[in-house]
Amino acid sequence: MTGNRVLDARIPAGPLADKWDRHEMDNPLVAPGGNRRKFTVIVVGTGLAGGGAAATLGELGYNVLNFCIQDTPRRAHSVAAQGGINAAKNYQNDGDSVQRLFYDTIKGGDYRSREANVYRLAQLSTGIIDQSVAMGVPFAREYGGALSNRTFGGVQVSRTFYARGQTGQQLLLGVYSALVRQIDAGTVKMFPRHEMLDLVVVDGRARGIIARELITGEIKRFAADAVVLATGGYSPVFYLSTNAVNCNATAIWRAHRRGALFSNPCYTQIHPTAVPQMGDYQSKLTLMSESLRNDGRVWVPMNPADKRRPDQIPEAERDYYLERRYPAFGNLVPRDIAARAAKVECDKGKSAYYSPQSVYLDFADAIKRLGRNVVADRYGNLFDMYKEIIGDNPYEVPMMIYPAPHYTMGGLWVDYNLQGTIDGLFVAGEANFSDHGANRLGASALMQGLADGYFVVPRVVASYLAGAKVSTVKADHDAFKSVENESRQHLQKLLAIKGKRTVRDIHWDLGRTMWDKVGMSRNRDGLLEAISTIGKLRESFWHDLALTGTDTDLNKQLEQANRLCDYLELGELMARDSLMREESCGGHFRDEHQTPEGEAKRDDANFAFVSAWEYTGPGKEPVMHKEPLVFENVELKTRSYK
Amino acid sequence: MSDSSANKNNSPSKGMTIHLKIWRQARGAAQGKFVDYTVKDIQKEMSFLEMLDILNEDLVRKGEEAIEFDSDCREGICGTCGLVVSGVAHGRHAGTTTCEIRMRHYEDGDTITVEPFRAGPFPIIKDLVVDREAFDRIQRKGGFVSTNVGSAPDGNAILVPKEAADNAMDAATCIGCGACVAACPNASASLFVSAKISQFAWLPQGDPERSRRALAMIGQMDEEGFGDCSNHGECEAVCPKQISIQNIAKMRREFIRAALRG
Ligand SMILES: Cc1cc2nc3c(=O)[nH]c(=O)nc-3n(C[C@H](O)[C@H](O)[C@H](O)COP(=O)(O)OP(=O)(O)OC[C@H]3O[C@@H](n4cnc5c(N)ncnc54)[C@H](O)[C@@H]3O)c2cc1C
Ligand code: FES
């Protein structure tokens, strides 16, 4: 159903390059000292976005309550990011600039993101590196002592900063160090092992959350003057993904049910290089960083019947299909393109020996050119990880890889100030939809997380608090009581089903449907089928779910069931959004909309907008509103990496 | 080319039967006990935790409570998982976390004991889940550079020799899992704390607060009840990131340097 609301992103006036600076000048401030301490801000999430925001708000003197699911904030899923973080520093003198990073990101996102947000992201990128270095993040360096860079997909400059294959870990530990400093100073109160179950809205404003302490099961109320959600991505809707097993959509989905519009759920990133699936017992897929495509060459045997071992396949009988199809970018095409290209080859029956869903990523040339030691220095930890999983040694046998769900560009709708459609609700990091359009470029999520966390959220939340005249609301308000009761009853209802299907069993089925019908390529019939299958799975969930234990104890099966319940609704919305979008762009590929060469065919005349879905009640068809995308600074072109 | 992957092309490897002795302890209980379980049809490519997932599904289907254990990334980087597998923290395979262990290291019919990390400062919460917040409390005392967002100079304003950056990175790879404590006969946290102190000590950015940091973090470590280091080296042996025990020597030097300067 299409609604008639046209969303206003509240983009500041003026030239693109001046918008953020002018906006900062125009926004009201809260004076330092006692005034700031009067305000309480809830930040849910301790990844780069949430942890960065909580620490920085603490530094500024606000009273911050910070939540995470893990036993310590330092384990947020940002920790798993491998390859690197982009910044327009132009340290390599190869022609990089804020303008180029902006342009690459808009183009990489297939012209489905908001110009003003992306420009701000590119502007803030440089400060992130400075800040992280100052905090003691041990980025890779050259012998002369300067910072090193590597190249990532979809761009022709070298602007990615990295710390071996553990860039996310190091950036997160930087965030964590800032956070513990504020915890010690008393500005930030940390609530580890606390899961947000719902948002509390009073008089149209976000005023707090209901959270469950995961050890005791106690359900608690927390009131605040503003709420920031930075709860990460929701790729485990596919069950198998590169994400951690506790990643979830619960916080944003419950906010959605309370009135926050949800944008672009059809845009999911399938990463081209993960370890192929091995069996149906699996709990996750392991990413092999995009940085590997700097030196690795992707190929399949030319002949579909060829199931020889890779070392027995002569050079002339190999198809380096990315180099063949995209000579300008070769192995470094953006993720969506590389992923779909692997699927195309495998659909033709051409695959690595391991399984029909696998292709080679070969380092033989790189080892010849650079020597084994250099390759080990760059990718050693990834090679070790791979060897432990598959058993082959990638120094000797080409790696085998296949695409896997990895990142969700969709998320809660936010305006330029990262504010959702509920006043006082801010959404940052992977949880919002704002910066990556239909496809995210590698090394840009860490950049967005820290730009939001260190720079944008502290500023926009401050101006909200200064300008909004927020009345006092305490946690004993009736709204808190009733939402708390709903949360408790929901969990008790799950425990009372007492069926025979485990959480994993149902989640697996949801994941397979999402992967087959709402994955790398979609079509109308498949999407309709997915919507119907997911509906049936929801019924099965409410009739057949098997749980044991209680809600007043540590009970991870119950936690997972609660998250699955939301995935079963979100999955359907992803299918509906895909069905609505009658074009192909970025990570959203509709079989019906492709060029004769099999490339994505956008329809700018009809689909240059952000979808923003409204929740209308359980089992009811959602209503879609729109934010038109206006491009004043870039010309919409067919994306070409040829 | 290894056998396990060769299997895949021909016929899938035949499932193994594995016997497990798993520590069960109710929340708040002073004591727990080992309970025997048998899992069937375990594939060589499975991870150790996937085997426990399967066992948990069986238990829930039978109406029994699942075994609680912590995990998140399941690829060896977040430090959430941590089990003592047949007597060794993170299992006998060097350089891996519990979640990275693959069942190919086991044979059909093997018996494996599974326990939580045991140490006074890591109280057991339930079954295999322990409380490691003591690490956070140590880090709060000085595991940071006191710089606020907005005050940083250009990233290349201070050059850092590659060797120093590499050394800092070697220490910084610590995932804070706590295996070092679990393996140490004295339950010392020296490897963890020294890795933090070294990381900052190697970098010019960490220099101004070097003394204060070393004294405060070591002080908190003692306060939490972690034991002294007596150079057993068990910590280095089990560390999934192979953090070097040389960091402990460096920490001692940092401590003496700080104490001398007052
Ligand atoms: C394997 C892997 C490799 C990657 N590599 C790169 C890379 O090289 N470069 C790059 O730019 N990007 C990379 N990414 C993407 C990037 O890491 C993420 O997009 C980014 O780190 C997300 O940060 P975040 O702060 O938004 O969320 P997260 O870091 O996921 O943090 C989410 C936080 O929210 C908390 N939370 C979630 N739900 C709740 C709830 N209901 N209640 C309370 N707390 C909750 C969690 O506990 C956590 O603290 C990678 C991603 C993966 C999976
Ligand atoms: S689960 Fe993350 S290290 Fe094992």
PDB file of N, CA and C in Angstrom, chain A residues 59 70-72 74-75 89 91 130-131 136 141 145 147 164 166 169-170 176-177 181 184 193 215 244-246 278 281 283-284 309 353 388-389 392 502 504 548 552-554 556, chain B residues 1 5 8-9 27 46 50 57 64 68-75 78-80 102 104-105 126 132 136 141 148-150 153-156 160 170 172-176 199:
ATOM      1  N   GLU A  59      31.988  12.986  27.402  1.00  0.00           N
ATOM      2  CA  GLU A  59      33.050  14.005  27.437  1.00  0.00           C
ATOM      3  C   GLU A  59      32.457  15.406  27.503  1.00  0.00           C
ATOM      4  N   GLN A  70      26.362  -7.766  24.927  1.00  0.00           N
ATOM      5  CA  GLN A  70      27.542  -8.537  25.300  1.00  0.00           C
ATOM      6  C   GLN A  70      27.921  -8.281  26.766  1.00  0.00           C
ATOM      7  N   ASP A  71      28.854  -9.097  27.278  1.00  0.00           N
ATOM      8  CA  ASP A  71      29.255  -8.926  28.682  1.00  0.00           C
ATOM      9  C   ASP A  71      30.133  -7.697  28.875  1.00  0.00           C
ATOM     10  N   THR A  72      30.637  -7.142  27.792  1.00  0.00           N
ATOM     11  CA  THR A  72      31.413  -5.906  27.878  1.00  0.00           C
ATOM     12  C   THR A  72      31.260  -5.150  26.558  1.00  0.00           C
ATOM     13  N   ARG A  74      33.275  -3.784  24.747  1.00  0.00           N
ATOM     14  CA  ARG A  74      34.359  -3.982  23.778  1.00  0.00           C
ATOM     15  C   ARG A  74      34.098  -5.141  22.814  1.00  0.00           C
ATOM     16  N   ARG A  75      33.001  -5.875  22.988  1.00  0.00           N
ATOM     17  CA  ARG A  75      32.747  -7.001  22.102  1.00  0.00           C
ATOM     18  C   ARG A  75      31.659  -6.719  21.069  1.00  0.00           C
ATOM     19  N   LYS A  89      42.022  11.464   3.014  1.00  0.00           N
ATOM     20  CA  LYS A  89      43.220  12.161   3.473  1.00  0.00           C
ATOM     21  C   LYS A  89      44.136  12.542   2.322  1.00  0.00           C
ATOM     22  N   TYR A  91      46.753  11.105   1.520  1.00  0.00           N
ATOM     23  CA  TYR A  91      48.161  10.934   1.924  1.00  0.00           C
ATOM     24  C   TYR A  91      48.978  10.310   0.799  1.00  0.00           C
ATOM     25  N   ASP A 130      42.429  11.127  12.478  1.00  0.00           N
ATOM     26  CA  ASP A 130      43.188  11.925  13.446  1.00  0.00           C
ATOM     27  C   ASP A 130      42.821  11.512  14.874  1.00  0.00           C
ATOM     28  N   GLN A 131      41.504  11.425  15.123  1.00  0.00           N
ATOM     29  CA  GLN A 131      41.037  11.108  16.461  1.00  0.00           C
ATOM     30  C   GLN A 131      41.501   9.717  16.890  1.00  0.00           C
ATOM     31  N   GLY A 136      45.505   6.229  20.267  1.00  0.00           N
ATOM     32  CA  GLY A 136      46.420   5.100  20.373  1.00  0.00           C
ATOM     33  C   GLY A 136      46.019   3.902  19.529  1.00  0.00           C
ATOM     34  N   ARG A 141      51.700   1.235   9.433  1.00  0.00           N
ATOM     35  CA  ARG A 141      52.549   2.373   9.057  1.00  0.00           C
ATOM     36  C   ARG A 141      53.664   1.960   8.111  1.00  0.00           C
ATOM     37  N   GLY A 145      57.329   6.003   9.097  1.00  0.00           N
ATOM     38  CA  GLY A 145      56.506   6.365  10.243  1.00  0.00           C
ATOM     39  C   GLY A 145      55.140   6.916   9.896  1.00  0.00           C
ATOM     40  N   LEU A 147      51.284   6.910   8.099  1.00  0.00           N
ATOM     41  CA  LEU A 147      50.208   5.927   8.017  1.00  0.00           C
ATOM     42  C   LEU A 147      50.175   5.271   6.635  1.00  0.00           C
ATOM     43  N   ARG A 164      46.329  -4.306  10.337  1.00  0.00           N
ATOM     44  CA  ARG A 164      46.355  -5.703   9.848  1.00  0.00           C
ATOM     45  C   ARG A 164      44.969  -6.085   9.344  1.00  0.00           C
ATOM     46  N   GLN A 166      42.501  -6.564  11.344  1.00  0.00           N
ATOM     47  CA  GLN A 166      41.687  -6.395  12.550  1.00  0.00           C
ATOM     48  C   GLN A 166      41.330  -4.933  12.781  1.00  0.00           C
ATOM     49  N   GLN A 169      38.416  -4.262  15.205  1.00  0.00           N
ATOM     50  CA  GLN A 169      38.807  -4.516  16.593  1.00  0.00           C
ATOM     51  C   GLN A 169      39.566  -3.317  17.155  1.00  0.00           C
ATOM     52  N   GLN A 170      40.520  -2.831  16.382  1.00  0.00           N
ATOM     53  CA  GLN A 170      41.357  -1.744  16.902  1.00  0.00           C
ATOM     54  C   GLN A 170      40.565  -0.449  17.047  1.00  0.00           C
ATOM     55  N   TYR A 176      36.246   1.951  22.957  1.00  0.00           N
ATOM     56  CA  TYR A 176      36.081   1.387  24.302  1.00  0.00           C
ATOM     57  C   TYR A 176      36.962   2.119  25.316  1.00  0.00           C
ATOM     58  N   SER A 177      38.172   2.486  24.886  1.00  0.00           N
ATOM     59  CA  SER A 177      39.052   3.176  25.832  1.00  0.00           C
ATOM     60  C   SER A 177      38.460   4.538  26.198  1.00  0.00           C
ATOM     61  N   ARG A 181      36.977   5.506  30.056  1.00  0.00           N
ATOM     62  CA  ARG A 181      37.440   6.737  30.707  1.00  0.00           C
ATOM     63  C   ARG A 181      36.232   7.528  31.221  1.00  0.00           C
ATOM     64  N   ASP A 184      34.628   5.714  34.204  1.00  0.00           N
ATOM     65  CA  ASP A 184      35.373   5.995  35.421  1.00  0.00           C
ATOM     66  C   ASP A 184      35.073   7.410  35.922  1.00  0.00           C
ATOM     67  N   ARG A 193      25.160  -6.731  29.116  1.00  0.00           N
ATOM     68  CA  ARG A 193      24.181  -7.822  29.239  1.00  0.00           C
ATOM     69  C   ARG A 193      22.779  -7.282  29.524  1.00  0.00           C
ATOM     70  N   ILE A 215      21.111 -11.727  32.652  1.00  0.00           N
ATOM     71  CA  ILE A 215      21.498 -12.725  33.652  1.00  0.00           C
ATOM     72  C   ILE A 215      20.314 -13.117  34.528  1.00  0.00           C
ATOM     73  N   ALA A 244      27.751 -11.637  13.767  1.00  0.00           N
ATOM     74  CA  ALA A 244      27.787 -12.388  15.018  1.00  0.00           C
ATOM     75  C   ALA A 244      26.403 -12.959  15.303  1.00  0.00           C
ATOM     76  N   VAL A 245      26.377 -14.024  16.092  1.00  0.00           N
ATOM     77  CA  VAL A 245      25.108 -14.728  16.271  1.00  0.00           C
ATOM     78  C   VAL A 245      24.077 -13.934  17.081  1.00  0.00           C
ATOM     79  N   ASN A 246      24.525 -12.922  17.820  1.00  0.00           N
ATOM     80  CA  ASN A 246      23.551 -12.139  18.594  1.00  0.00           C
ATOM     81  C   ASN A 246      23.083 -10.862  17.901  1.00  0.00           C
ATOM     82  N   MET A 278      29.133 -25.084   4.210  1.00  0.00           N
ATOM     83  CA  MET A 278      29.571 -26.476   4.217  1.00  0.00           C
ATOM     84  C   MET A 278      28.467 -27.461   4.576  1.00  0.00           C
ATOM     85  N   TYR A 281      24.323 -27.704   9.473  1.00  0.00           N
ATOM     86  CA  TYR A 281      24.506 -27.557  10.916  1.00  0.00           C
ATOM     87  C   TYR A 281      25.115 -26.204  11.233  1.00  0.00           C
ATOM     88  N   SER A 283      26.336 -22.354  11.910  1.00  0.00           N
ATOM     89  CA  SER A 283      25.713 -21.254  12.643  1.00  0.00           C
ATOM     90  C   SER A 283      26.050 -19.912  12.026  1.00  0.00           C
ATOM     91  N   LYS A 284      27.086 -19.867  11.191  1.00  0.00           N
ATOM     92  CA  LYS A 284      27.420 -18.594  10.548  1.00  0.00           C
ATOM     93  C   LYS A 284      28.345 -18.853   9.365  1.00  0.00           C
ATOM     94  N   ARG A 309      40.934 -30.693  -9.638  1.00  0.00           N
ATOM     95  CA  ARG A 309      41.493 -29.821  -8.615  1.00  0.00           C
ATOM     96  C   ARG A 309      42.107 -28.604  -9.303  1.00  0.00           C
ATOM     97  N   TYR A 353      35.984 -26.865  -7.077  1.00  0.00           N
ATOM     98  CA  TYR A 353      35.728 -28.298  -6.884  1.00  0.00           C
ATOM     99  C   TYR A 353      34.895 -28.586  -5.640  1.00  0.00           C
ATOM    100  N   GLU A 388      41.950 -23.178   9.011  1.00  0.00           N
ATOM    101  CA  GLU A 388      41.311 -23.858  10.136  1.00  0.00           C
ATOM    102  C   GLU A 388      39.900 -24.331   9.748  1.00  0.00           C
ATOM    103  N   ILE A 389      39.222 -23.551   8.938  1.00  0.00           N
ATOM    104  CA  ILE A 389      37.838 -23.900   8.594  1.00  0.00           C
ATOM    105  C   ILE A 389      37.782 -24.967   7.502  1.00  0.00           C
ATOM    106  N   ASP A 392      42.350 -26.569   3.747  1.00  0.00           N
ATOM    107  CA  ASP A 392      43.347 -26.327   2.700  1.00  0.00           C
ATOM    108  C   ASP A 392      44.244 -25.164   3.101  1.00  0.00           C
ATOM    109  N   THR A 502      12.565 -26.159  17.478  1.00  0.00           N
ATOM    110  CA  THR A 502      13.514 -25.275  18.153  1.00  0.00           C
ATOM    111  C   THR A 502      13.595 -23.934  17.424  1.00  0.00           C
ATOM    112  N   ARG A 504      16.211 -22.523  16.345  1.00  0.00           N
ATOM    113  CA  ARG A 504      17.117 -22.640  15.219  1.00  0.00           C
ATOM    114  C   ARG A 504      16.424 -23.261  14.006  1.00  0.00           C
ATOM    115  N   THR A 548      12.557 -24.027  26.734  1.00  0.00           N
ATOM    116  CA  THR A 548      12.566 -24.526  28.110  1.00  0.00           C
ATOM    117  C   THR A 548      13.101 -23.420  29.001  1.00  0.00           C
ATOM    118  N   THR A 552      13.002 -15.676  34.098  1.00  0.00           N
ATOM    119  CA  THR A 552      13.682 -14.998  35.203  1.00  0.00           C
ATOM    120  C   THR A 552      15.057 -15.614  35.448  1.00  0.00           C
ATOM    121  N   ASP A 553      15.691 -15.986  34.373  1.00  0.00           N
ATOM    122  CA  ASP A 553      17.002 -16.630  34.476  1.00  0.00           C
ATOM    123  C   ASP A 553      17.745 -16.336  33.177  1.00  0.00           C
ATOM    124  N   LEU A 554      19.055 -16.596  33.170  1.00  0.00           N
ATOM    125  CA  LEU A 554      19.805 -16.540  31.919  1.00  0.00           C
ATOM    126  C   LEU A 554      19.228 -17.611  31.000  1.00  0.00           C
ATOM    127  N   LYS A 556      19.344 -18.162  26.916  1.00  0.00           N
ATOM    128  CA  LYS A 556      19.695 -17.679  25.581  1.00  0.00           C
ATOM    129  C   LYS A 556      18.735 -18.164  24.502  1.00  0.00           C
TER     130      LYS A 556
ATOM    131  N   MET B   1      46.705 -31.281  -0.134  1.00  0.00           N
ATOM    132  CA  MET B   1      45.276 -31.012   0.112  1.00  0.00           C
ATOM    133  C   MET B   1      44.784 -31.917   1.240  1.00  0.00           C
ATOM    134  N   SER B   5      38.649 -31.788   3.204  1.00  0.00           N
ATOM    135  CA  SER B   5      38.016 -31.138   2.067  1.00  0.00           C
ATOM    136  C   SER B   5      37.881 -32.119   0.906  1.00  0.00           C
ATOM    137  N   LYS B   8      34.594 -33.891   0.845  1.00  0.00           N
ATOM    138  CA  LYS B   8      33.418 -33.168   0.410  1.00  0.00           C
ATOM    139  C   LYS B   8      33.054 -33.518  -1.032  1.00  0.00           C
ATOM    140  N   ASN B   9      34.084 -33.668  -1.833  1.00  0.00           N
ATOM    141  CA  ASN B   9      33.842 -33.915  -3.245  1.00  0.00           C
ATOM    142  C   ASN B   9      33.325 -35.328  -3.501  1.00  0.00           C
ATOM    143  N   ARG B  27      22.126 -21.007  38.301  1.00  0.00           N
ATOM    144  CA  ARG B  27      22.493 -19.647  38.676  1.00  0.00           C
ATOM    145  C   ARG B  27      22.338 -19.494  40.186  1.00  0.00           C
ATOM    146  N   MET B  46      32.356 -29.337  11.315  1.00  0.00           N
ATOM    147  CA  MET B  46      31.592 -28.569  12.308  1.00  0.00           C
ATOM    148  C   MET B  46      32.527 -27.866  13.265  1.00  0.00           C
ATOM    149  N   GLU B  50      29.154 -25.393  17.298  1.00  0.00           N
ATOM    150  CA  GLU B  50      28.008 -25.918  16.538  1.00  0.00           C
ATOM    151  C   GLU B  50      27.600 -27.285  17.081  1.00  0.00           C
ATOM    152  N   GLU B  57      19.783 -28.180  21.008  1.00  0.00           N
ATOM    153  CA  GLU B  57      18.494 -28.414  20.335  1.00  0.00           C
ATOM    154  C   GLU B  57      17.879 -29.737  20.807  1.00  0.00           C
ATOM    155  N   GLU B  64      14.351 -30.419  28.252  1.00  0.00           N
ATOM    156  CA  GLU B  64      15.361 -30.082  29.262  1.00  0.00           C
ATOM    157  C   GLU B  64      15.934 -28.697  28.995  1.00  0.00           C
ATOM    158  N   GLU B  68      24.002 -23.279  29.001  1.00  0.00           N
ATOM    159  CA  GLU B  68      24.341 -21.886  28.696  1.00  0.00           C
ATOM    160  C   GLU B  68      25.847 -21.737  28.478  1.00  0.00           C
ATOM    161  N   PHE B  69      26.204 -21.153  27.349  1.00  0.00           N
ATOM    162  CA  PHE B  69      27.611 -20.787  27.104  1.00  0.00           C
ATOM    163  C   PHE B  69      27.601 -19.501  26.294  1.00  0.00           C
ATOM    164  N   ASP B  70      28.647 -18.716  26.441  1.00  0.00           N
ATOM    165  CA  ASP B  70      28.719 -17.431  25.746  1.00  0.00           C
ATOM    166  C   ASP B  70      29.404 -17.576  24.390  1.00  0.00           C
ATOM    167  N   SER B  71      28.887 -16.883  23.390  1.00  0.00           N
ATOM    168  CA  SER B  71      29.598 -16.774  22.114  1.00  0.00           C
ATOM    169  C   SER B  71      28.956 -15.637  21.343  1.00  0.00           C
ATOM    170  N   ASP B  72      29.681 -15.078  20.385  1.00  0.00           N
ATOM    171  CA  ASP B  72      29.060 -14.053  19.554  1.00  0.00           C
ATOM    172  C   ASP B  72      29.602 -14.099  18.126  1.00  0.00           C
ATOM    173  N   CYS B  73      30.822 -13.635  17.909  1.00  0.00           N
ATOM    174  CA  CYS B  73      31.314 -13.536  16.528  1.00  0.00           C
ATOM    175  C   CYS B  73      31.525 -14.895  15.881  1.00  0.00           C
ATOM    176  N   ARG B  74      31.899 -15.861  16.679  1.00  0.00           N
ATOM    177  CA  ARG B  74      32.215 -17.211  16.207  1.00  0.00           C
ATOM    178  C   ARG B  74      33.275 -17.217  15.120  1.00  0.00           C
ATOM    179  N   GLU B  75      34.186 -16.271  15.200  1.00  0.00           N
ATOM    180  CA  GLU B  75      35.336 -16.341  14.307  1.00  0.00           C
ATOM    181  C   GLU B  75      36.599 -15.859  14.993  1.00  0.00           C
ATOM    182  N   CYS B  78      35.976 -11.608  18.902  1.00  0.00           N
ATOM    183  CA  CYS B  78      35.277 -10.785  19.910  1.00  0.00           C
ATOM    184  C   CYS B  78      35.676 -11.150  21.335  1.00  0.00           C
ATOM    185  N   GLY B  79      36.199 -12.364  21.531  1.00  0.00           N
ATOM    186  CA  GLY B  79      36.616 -12.772  22.871  1.00  0.00           C
ATOM    187  C   GLY B  79      35.464 -13.171  23.783  1.00  0.00           C
ATOM    188  N   THR B  80      34.288 -13.379  23.234  1.00  0.00           N
ATOM    189  CA  THR B  80      33.142 -13.729  24.077  1.00  0.00           C
ATOM    190  C   THR B  80      33.205 -15.183  24.536  1.00  0.00           C
ATOM    191  N   ARG B 102      37.602 -26.804  15.307  1.00  0.00           N
ATOM    192  CA  ARG B 102      36.806 -27.638  14.388  1.00  0.00           C
ATOM    193  C   ARG B 102      36.846 -29.077  14.871  1.00  0.00           C
ATOM    194  N   ARG B 104      37.341 -31.610  13.298  1.00  0.00           N
ATOM    195  CA  ARG B 104      38.296 -32.484  12.612  1.00  0.00           C
ATOM    196  C   ARG B 104      39.460 -32.881  13.506  1.00  0.00           C
ATOM    197  N   HIS B 105      39.623 -32.161  14.620  1.00  0.00           N
ATOM    198  CA  HIS B 105      40.693 -32.519  15.548  1.00  0.00           C
ATOM    199  C   HIS B 105      40.302 -33.681  16.463  1.00  0.00           C
ATOM    200  N   LYS B 126      26.318 -19.096  35.312  1.00  0.00           N
ATOM    201  CA  LYS B 126      25.457 -20.261  35.107  1.00  0.00           C
ATOM    202  C   LYS B 126      26.158 -21.194  34.129  1.00  0.00           C
ATOM    203  N   ARG B 132      33.357 -11.703  33.676  1.00  0.00           N
ATOM    204  CA  ARG B 132      34.737 -11.209  33.496  1.00  0.00           C
ATOM    205  C   ARG B 132      34.821  -9.690  33.624  1.00  0.00           C
ATOM    206  N   ASP B 136      37.144  -5.152  32.794  1.00  0.00           N
ATOM    207  CA  ASP B 136      36.681  -3.794  32.481  1.00  0.00           C
ATOM    208  C   ASP B 136      37.075  -2.821  33.590  1.00  0.00           C
ATOM    209  N   LYS B 141      40.737   2.072  34.911  1.00  0.00           N
ATOM    210  CA  LYS B 141      41.685   2.817  35.729  1.00  0.00           C
ATOM    211  C   LYS B 141      42.789   3.481  34.916  1.00  0.00           C
ATOM    212  N   ASN B 148      40.040  14.160  24.246  1.00  0.00           N
ATOM    213  CA  ASN B 148      38.627  14.291  23.902  1.00  0.00           C
ATOM    214  C   ASN B 148      38.454  14.393  22.399  1.00  0.00           C
ATOM    215  N   VAL B 149      37.300  13.951  21.926  1.00  0.00           N
ATOM    216  CA  VAL B 149      36.996  14.093  20.504  1.00  0.00           C
ATOM    217  C   VAL B 149      37.066  15.572  20.131  1.00  0.00           C
ATOM    218  N   GLY B 150      37.760  15.840  19.028  1.00  0.00           N
ATOM    219  CA  GLY B 150      37.839  17.224  18.558  1.00  0.00           C
ATOM    220  C   GLY B 150      39.203  17.850  18.773  1.00  0.00           C
ATOM    221  N   PRO B 153      45.451  16.257  16.599  1.00  0.00           N
ATOM    222  CA  PRO B 153      46.201  16.808  15.471  1.00  0.00           C
ATOM    223  C   PRO B 153      46.099  15.885  14.261  1.00  0.00           C
ATOM    224  N   ASP B 154      46.595  16.303  13.120  1.00  0.00           N
ATOM    225  CA  ASP B 154      46.566  15.468  11.919  1.00  0.00           C
ATOM    226  C   ASP B 154      47.219  14.108  12.194  1.00  0.00           C
ATOM    227  N   GLY B 155      46.637  13.074  11.591  1.00  0.00           N
ATOM    228  CA  GLY B 155      47.101  11.712  11.826  1.00  0.00           C
ATOM    229  C   GLY B 155      48.580  11.499  11.542  1.00  0.00           C
ATOM    230  N   ASN B 156      49.139  12.251  10.616  1.00  0.00           N
ATOM    231  CA  ASN B 156      50.559  12.094  10.301  1.00  0.00           C
ATOM    232  C   ASN B 156      51.434  13.150  10.979  1.00  0.00           C
ATOM    233  N   VAL B 160      55.274   7.593  13.679  1.00  0.00           N
ATOM    234  CA  VAL B 160      55.545   6.492  14.595  1.00  0.00           C
ATOM    235  C   VAL B 160      56.350   5.450  13.833  1.00  0.00           C
ATOM    236  N   ASP B 170      50.947  -5.841  18.006  1.00  0.00           N
ATOM    237  CA  ASP B 170      51.065  -7.205  18.549  1.00  0.00           C
ATOM    238  C   ASP B 170      50.372  -7.298  19.908  1.00  0.00           C
ATOM    239  N   ALA B 172      48.099  -5.138  21.034  1.00  0.00           N
ATOM    240  CA  ALA B 172      46.701  -4.692  20.949  1.00  0.00           C
ATOM    241  C   ALA B 172      45.769  -5.763  20.409  1.00  0.00           C
ATOM    242  N   THR B 173      46.313  -6.835  19.847  1.00  0.00           N
ATOM    243  CA  THR B 173      45.427  -7.866  19.294  1.00  0.00           C
ATOM    244  C   THR B 173      44.711  -8.664  20.388  1.00  0.00           C
ATOM    245  N   CYS B 174      45.081  -8.461  21.648  1.00  0.00           N
ATOM    246  CA  CYS B 174      44.404  -9.135  22.770  1.00  0.00           C
ATOM    247  C   CYS B 174      42.896  -8.967  22.640  1.00  0.00           C
ATOM    248  N   ILE B 175      42.168 -10.101  22.783  1.00  0.00           N
ATOM    249  CA  ILE B 175      40.705 -10.028  22.653  1.00  0.00           C
ATOM    250  C   ILE B 175      40.015 -10.039  24.015  1.00  0.00           C
ATOM    251  N   GLY B 176      40.802 -10.013  25.083  1.00  0.00           N
ATOM    252  CA  GLY B 176      40.194  -9.907  26.417  1.00  0.00           C
ATOM    253  C   GLY B 176      39.306 -11.074  26.780  1.00  0.00           C
ATOM    254  N   GLN B 199      50.834  -1.796  24.805  1.00  0.00           N
ATOM    255  CA  GLN B 199      50.314  -1.147  23.593  1.00  0.00           C
ATOM    256  C   GLN B 199      50.521   0.357  23.696  1.00  0.00           C
TER     257      GLN B 199
END
